[in-house]
CSV table of C-alpha atoms in Angstrom, one decimal:
chain,number,residue,atom,x,y,z
T,1,UNK,CA,-0.4,-53.2,-55.8
T,2,UNK,CA,1.8,-51.5,-53.2
T,3,UNK,CA,2.0,-54.3,-50.7
T,4,UNK,CA,4.9,-55.3,-48.6
T,5,UNK,CA,4.3,-58.4,-46.4
T,6,UNK,CA,6.1,-59.4,-43.3
T,7,UNK,CA,6.1,-62.5,-41.2
T,8,UNK,CA,5.7,-63.3,-38.4
T,9,UNK,CA,3.4,-60.6,-37.1
T,10,UNK,CA,4.5,-61.2,-33.5
T,11,UNK,CA,7.6,-62.9,-32.2
T,12,UNK,CA,8.7,-63.7,-28.6
T,13,UNK,CA,12.2,-65.0,-28.2
T,14,UNK,CA,14.7,-65.7,-25.5
T,15,UNK,CA,18.2,-64.2,-25.4
T,16,UNK,CA,19.8,-67.4,-26.6
T,17,UNK,CA,17.4,-68.1,-29.4
T,18,UNK,CA,18.0,-67.8,-33.1
T,19,UNK,CA,15.1,-66.5,-35.2
T,20,UNK,CA,14.5,-64.8,-38.6
T,21,UNK,CA,12.1,-62.1,-39.8
T,22,UNK,CA,10.9,-62.3,-43.4
T,23,UNK,CA,9.8,-59.5,-45.8
T,24,UNK,CA,8.5,-59.9,-49.3
T,25,UNK,CA,7.4,-57.5,-52.1
T,26,UNK,CA,6.3,-58.0,-55.6
T,27,UNK,CA,6.4,-54.4,-56.9
T,28,UNK,CA,9.6,-54.8,-58.8
T,29,UNK,CA,11.4,-52.6,-56.3
T,30,UNK,CA,15.2,-53.0,-56.2
T,31,UNK,CA,15.8,-51.3,-52.9
T,32,UNK,CA,14.7,-52.9,-49.6
T,33,UNK,CA,15.1,-51.6,-46.0
T,34,UNK,CA,15.0,-52.7,-42.4
T,35,UNK,CA,13.9,-50.3,-39.7
T,36,UNK,CA,13.6,-50.6,-36.0
T,37,UNK,CA,10.8,-48.6,-34.3
T,38,UNK,CA,10.5,-48.1,-30.5
T,39,UNK,CA,7.3,-46.9,-29.0
T,40,UNK,CA,6.4,-43.3,-29.7
T,41,UNK,CA,9.5,-42.8,-31.8
T,42,UNK,CA,10.0,-42.6,-35.6
T,43,UNK,CA,11.5,-45.5,-37.4
T,44,UNK,CA,15.3,-45.8,-37.3
T,45,UNK,CA,17.1,-47.1,-40.4
T,46,UNK,CA,19.1,-50.3,-39.8
T,47,UNK,CA,20.1,-51.7,-43.3
T,48,UNK,CA,19.5,-50.9,-47.0
T,49,UNK,CA,19.9,-53.4,-49.8
T,50,UNK,CA,20.2,-52.0,-53.3
T,51,UNK,CA,20.0,-54.4,-56.2
T,52,UNK,CA,20.5,-57.3,-53.7
T,53,UNK,CA,23.7,-55.8,-52.3
T,54,UNK,CA,24.1,-54.3,-48.9
T,55,UNK,CA,24.6,-50.6,-49.4
T,56,UNK,CA,24.0,-49.1,-46.0
T,57,UNK,CA,24.6,-50.6,-42.5
T,58,UNK,CA,23.8,-48.0,-39.8
T,59,UNK,CA,26.4,-49.5,-37.4
T,60,UNK,CA,23.9,-52.2,-36.3
T,61,UNK,CA,25.2,-54.8,-33.8
T,62,UNK,CA,26.3,-58.1,-35.4
T,63,UNK,CA,23.5,-59.9,-33.5
T,64,UNK,CA,21.3,-58.6,-36.4
T,65,UNK,CA,22.3,-60.2,-39.7
T,66,UNK,CA,20.4,-59.1,-42.9
T,67,UNK,CA,20.1,-61.2,-46.0
T,68,UNK,CA,18.7,-60.5,-49.4
T,69,UNK,CA,18.3,-63.9,-51.3
T,70,UNK,CA,16.7,-62.2,-54.3
T,71,UNK,CA,15.1,-59.0,-55.4
T,72,UNK,CA,11.7,-59.8,-53.8
T,73,UNK,CA,12.9,-61.1,-50.4
T,74,UNK,CA,14.6,-59.7,-47.4
T,75,UNK,CA,15.4,-61.5,-44.2
T,76,UNK,CA,16.7,-60.4,-40.9
T,77,UNK,CA,18.4,-63.1,-38.8
T,78,UNK,CA,18.4,-62.6,-35.1
T,79,UNK,CA,20.8,-64.2,-32.6
T,80,UNK,CA,21.6,-63.5,-28.9
T,81,UNK,CA,19.4,-60.5,-28.7
T,82,UNK,CA,19.0,-58.3,-25.7
T,83,UNK,CA,15.7,-57.2,-24.0
T,84,UNK,CA,16.4,-53.6,-25.3
T,85,UNK,CA,16.1,-55.0,-28.8
T,86,UNK,CA,12.4,-55.4,-28.3
T,87,UNK,CA,10.7,-53.2,-30.8
T,88,UNK,CA,8.6,-53.1,-34.0
T,89,UNK,CA,10.7,-54.2,-37.0
T,90,UNK,CA,9.6,-52.7,-40.2
T,91,UNK,CA,10.5,-53.6,-43.7
T,92,UNK,CA,10.2,-51.2,-46.7
T,93,UNK,CA,10.9,-51.2,-50.4
T,94,UNK,CA,11.3,-48.6,-53.1
T,95,UNK,CA,12.6,-48.1,-56.6
T,96,UNK,CA,16.3,-48.7,-56.7
T,97,UNK,CA,17.8,-45.7,-58.5
T,98,UNK,CA,19.8,-43.4,-56.4
T,99,UNK,CA,21.0,-41.0,-59.1
T,100,UNK,CA,19.9,-39.8,-62.5
T,101,UNK,CA,16.5,-38.2,-63.2
T,102,UNK,CA,15.1,-37.2,-59.8
T,103,UNK,CA,12.0,-39.0,-58.6
T,104,UNK,CA,10.4,-39.4,-55.3
T,105,UNK,CA,11.3,-43.0,-54.9
T,106,UNK,CA,8.9,-43.3,-52.0
T,107,UNK,CA,9.3,-46.1,-49.6
T,108,UNK,CA,6.4,-48.6,-49.0
T,109,UNK,CA,6.3,-50.2,-45.6
T,110,UNK,CA,5.1,-53.5,-44.4
T,111,UNK,CA,2.9,-54.0,-41.3
T,112,UNK,CA,5.9,-54.9,-39.1
T,113,UNK,CA,7.0,-57.7,-36.8
T,114,UNK,CA,6.4,-57.0,-33.1
T,115,UNK,CA,9.5,-58.5,-31.4
T,116,UNK,CA,9.7,-59.2,-27.7
T,117,UNK,CA,13.0,-60.4,-26.2
T,118,UNK,CA,12.7,-62.1,-22.8
M,1,UNK,CA,22.7,-32.6,-42.1
M,2,UNK,CA,19.1,-32.9,-43.3
M,3,UNK,CA,16.4,-32.7,-40.6
M,4,UNK,CA,12.6,-32.5,-40.2
M,5,UNK,CA,10.8,-30.7,-37.4
M,6,UNK,CA,7.2,-31.4,-36.6
M,7,UNK,CA,4.9,-29.8,-34.1
M,8,UNK,CA,4.6,-31.5,-30.8
M,9,UNK,CA,1.5,-33.5,-30.1
M,10,UNK,CA,-0.9,-34.8,-29.2
M,11,UNK,CA,-3.3,-32.8,-31.3
M,12,UNK,CA,-6.8,-33.2,-30.0
M,13,UNK,CA,-9.8,-32.3,-32.2
M,14,UNK,CA,-13.5,-32.9,-32.4
M,15,UNK,CA,-14.9,-34.7,-35.4
M,16,UNK,CA,-15.3,-32.4,-38.5
M,17,UNK,CA,-12.7,-29.9,-37.2
M,18,UNK,CA,-10.0,-28.4,-39.5
M,19,UNK,CA,-6.6,-30.0,-39.1
M,20,UNK,CA,-3.1,-28.6,-39.5
M,21,UNK,CA,0.1,-30.4,-38.6
M,22,UNK,CA,3.1,-28.2,-39.1
M,23,UNK,CA,6.3,-29.6,-40.7
M,24,UNK,CA,9.4,-27.7,-41.6
M,25,UNK,CA,12.7,-29.1,-43.0
M,26,UNK,CA,16.3,-28.3,-43.4
M,27,UNK,CA,18.0,-29.9,-46.5
M,28,UNK,CA,20.5,-29.2,-49.2
M,29,UNK,CA,19.3,-29.2,-52.8
M,30,UNK,CA,15.8,-30.3,-53.6
M,31,UNK,CA,14.5,-33.0,-51.4
M,32,UNK,CA,11.3,-35.0,-51.9
M,33,UNK,CA,8.8,-34.6,-49.1
M,34,UNK,CA,6.4,-37.1,-47.7
M,35,UNK,CA,3.7,-37.6,-45.1
M,36,UNK,CA,3.2,-41.1,-43.6
M,37,UNK,CA,0.5,-42.2,-41.3
M,38,UNK,CA,0.7,-45.0,-38.7
M,39,UNK,CA,-2.5,-46.4,-37.2
M,40,UNK,CA,-2.2,-48.2,-33.8
M,41,UNK,CA,-0.4,-51.5,-34.1
M,42,UNK,CA,0.3,-51.1,-37.8
M,43,UNK,CA,3.2,-50.1,-40.1
M,44,UNK,CA,3.6,-46.8,-41.9
M,45,UNK,CA,1.4,-46.0,-44.8
M,46,UNK,CA,2.4,-43.4,-47.4
M,47,UNK,CA,-0.3,-40.7,-47.2
M,48,UNK,CA,1.0,-38.2,-49.8
M,49,UNK,CA,4.2,-36.9,-51.4
M,50,UNK,CA,5.6,-33.9,-53.3
M,51,UNK,CA,8.8,-33.8,-55.3
M,52,UNK,CA,9.4,-30.1,-56.2
M,53,UNK,CA,8.5,-26.6,-55.1
M,54,UNK,CA,4.8,-25.7,-55.2
M,55,UNK,CA,3.8,-29.3,-55.7
M,56,UNK,CA,0.6,-30.2,-53.8
M,57,UNK,CA,0.3,-33.8,-52.6
M,58,UNK,CA,-3.2,-34.9,-51.8
M,59,UNK,CA,-4.9,-38.1,-50.7
M,60,UNK,CA,-8.1,-39.1,-48.7
M,61,UNK,CA,-8.9,-35.4,-48.1
M,62,UNK,CA,-5.4,-34.6,-46.8
M,63,UNK,CA,-3.3,-32.0,-48.6
M,64,UNK,CA,0.2,-30.6,-48.2
M,65,UNK,CA,2.1,-28.1,-50.4
M,66,UNK,CA,5.9,-28.1,-50.9
M,67,UNK,CA,6.9,-24.5,-49.9
M,68,UNK,CA,10.5,-24.0,-50.7
M,69,UNK,CA,10.6,-20.3,-49.6
M,70,UNK,CA,9.4,-21.3,-46.1
M,71,UNK,CA,10.9,-24.8,-46.2
M,72,UNK,CA,7.6,-26.2,-45.0
M,73,UNK,CA,5.2,-29.1,-45.9
M,74,UNK,CA,2.2,-28.6,-43.6
M,75,UNK,CA,-0.5,-31.3,-43.5
M,76,UNK,CA,-4.1,-30.1,-43.7
M,77,UNK,CA,-7.5,-31.7,-43.8
M,78,UNK,CA,-10.8,-29.8,-43.9
M,79,UNK,CA,-12.9,-32.1,-41.8
M,80,UNK,CA,-11.3,-34.8,-39.7
M,81,UNK,CA,-13.0,-38.1,-38.7
M,82,UNK,CA,-12.5,-40.3,-35.7
M,83,UNK,CA,-10.9,-42.8,-38.1
M,84,UNK,CA,-8.1,-40.3,-38.8
M,85,UNK,CA,-6.8,-40.8,-35.2
M,86,UNK,CA,-3.2,-42.0,-35.8
M,87,UNK,CA,0.4,-40.8,-35.7
M,88,UNK,CA,1.5,-38.7,-38.6
M,89,UNK,CA,5.2,-38.5,-39.7
M,90,UNK,CA,6.7,-35.9,-42.0
M,91,UNK,CA,9.8,-37.1,-43.9
M,92,UNK,CA,12.2,-36.1,-46.5
M,93,UNK,CA,14.4,-37.9,-49.0
M,94,UNK,CA,17.4,-35.9,-50.1
M,95,UNK,CA,18.2,-36.0,-53.8
M,96,UNK,CA,20.3,-39.0,-54.7
M,97,UNK,CA,20.0,-40.6,-51.3
M,98,UNK,CA,18.2,-43.7,-50.1
M,99,UNK,CA,17.7,-42.5,-46.6
M,100,UNK,CA,14.4,-41.1,-45.3
M,101,UNK,CA,14.8,-38.5,-42.6
M,102,UNK,CA,11.7,-38.5,-40.3
M,103,UNK,CA,10.2,-36.0,-38.0
M,104,UNK,CA,9.4,-37.1,-34.5
M,105,UNK,CA,5.7,-37.8,-35.3
M,106,UNK,CA,2.5,-36.0,-34.3
M,107,UNK,CA,-0.3,-38.0,-32.6
M,108,UNK,CA,-3.8,-36.9,-33.7
M,109,UNK,CA,-6.7,-37.8,-31.5
M,110,UNK,CA,-10.2,-37.1,-32.9
M,111,UNK,CA,-13.2,-37.4,-30.6
M,112,UNK,CA,-16.8,-37.9,-31.7
């Protein structure tokens, strides 16, 4: 099973709202990722969690707040977003090793949450 | 830094035509290489992968060979179907890194 699930599928929020995106995987992966994808562009990395610790923050504005409650779950808390934050938000997971014997450590993506900020 | 270059799209083909989508990369060491496919309104699906030179990844009739001498990982399929219409992303993962570096994506349109 290579499934990553994301909820909700669609989200519309105002600029003063607080909402959360949720991601879950049961593949035993120890690295989880948040990406932002604008139309006709490749995904842009936002955050990486490795073994439940934040390992990469790609200078993302503080109105995006990630959380990794356990090795299977990843949340993205949203607050005071701007209309330009409207995008498809993708979660991904992979094996957690970043050194040692080389492997592909391919990332598996969820279906995404389509976010619209009004 | 590492980078991936893909051919501009859209690529427009008739059903049963031969497909090639070019991908070249720049990276230090020995990256792992991937092709992902994104159907309209969906997330990315891993299509195939290769981890070392001369490896051939294959899946669902698609193939790509890791060519270190030409730093390429071109995607091919012998006979495309309408259902193959999607955006295809070439990507690399540098050794020891968690980041994926994506190409810009190539849209494939297959008509009946």
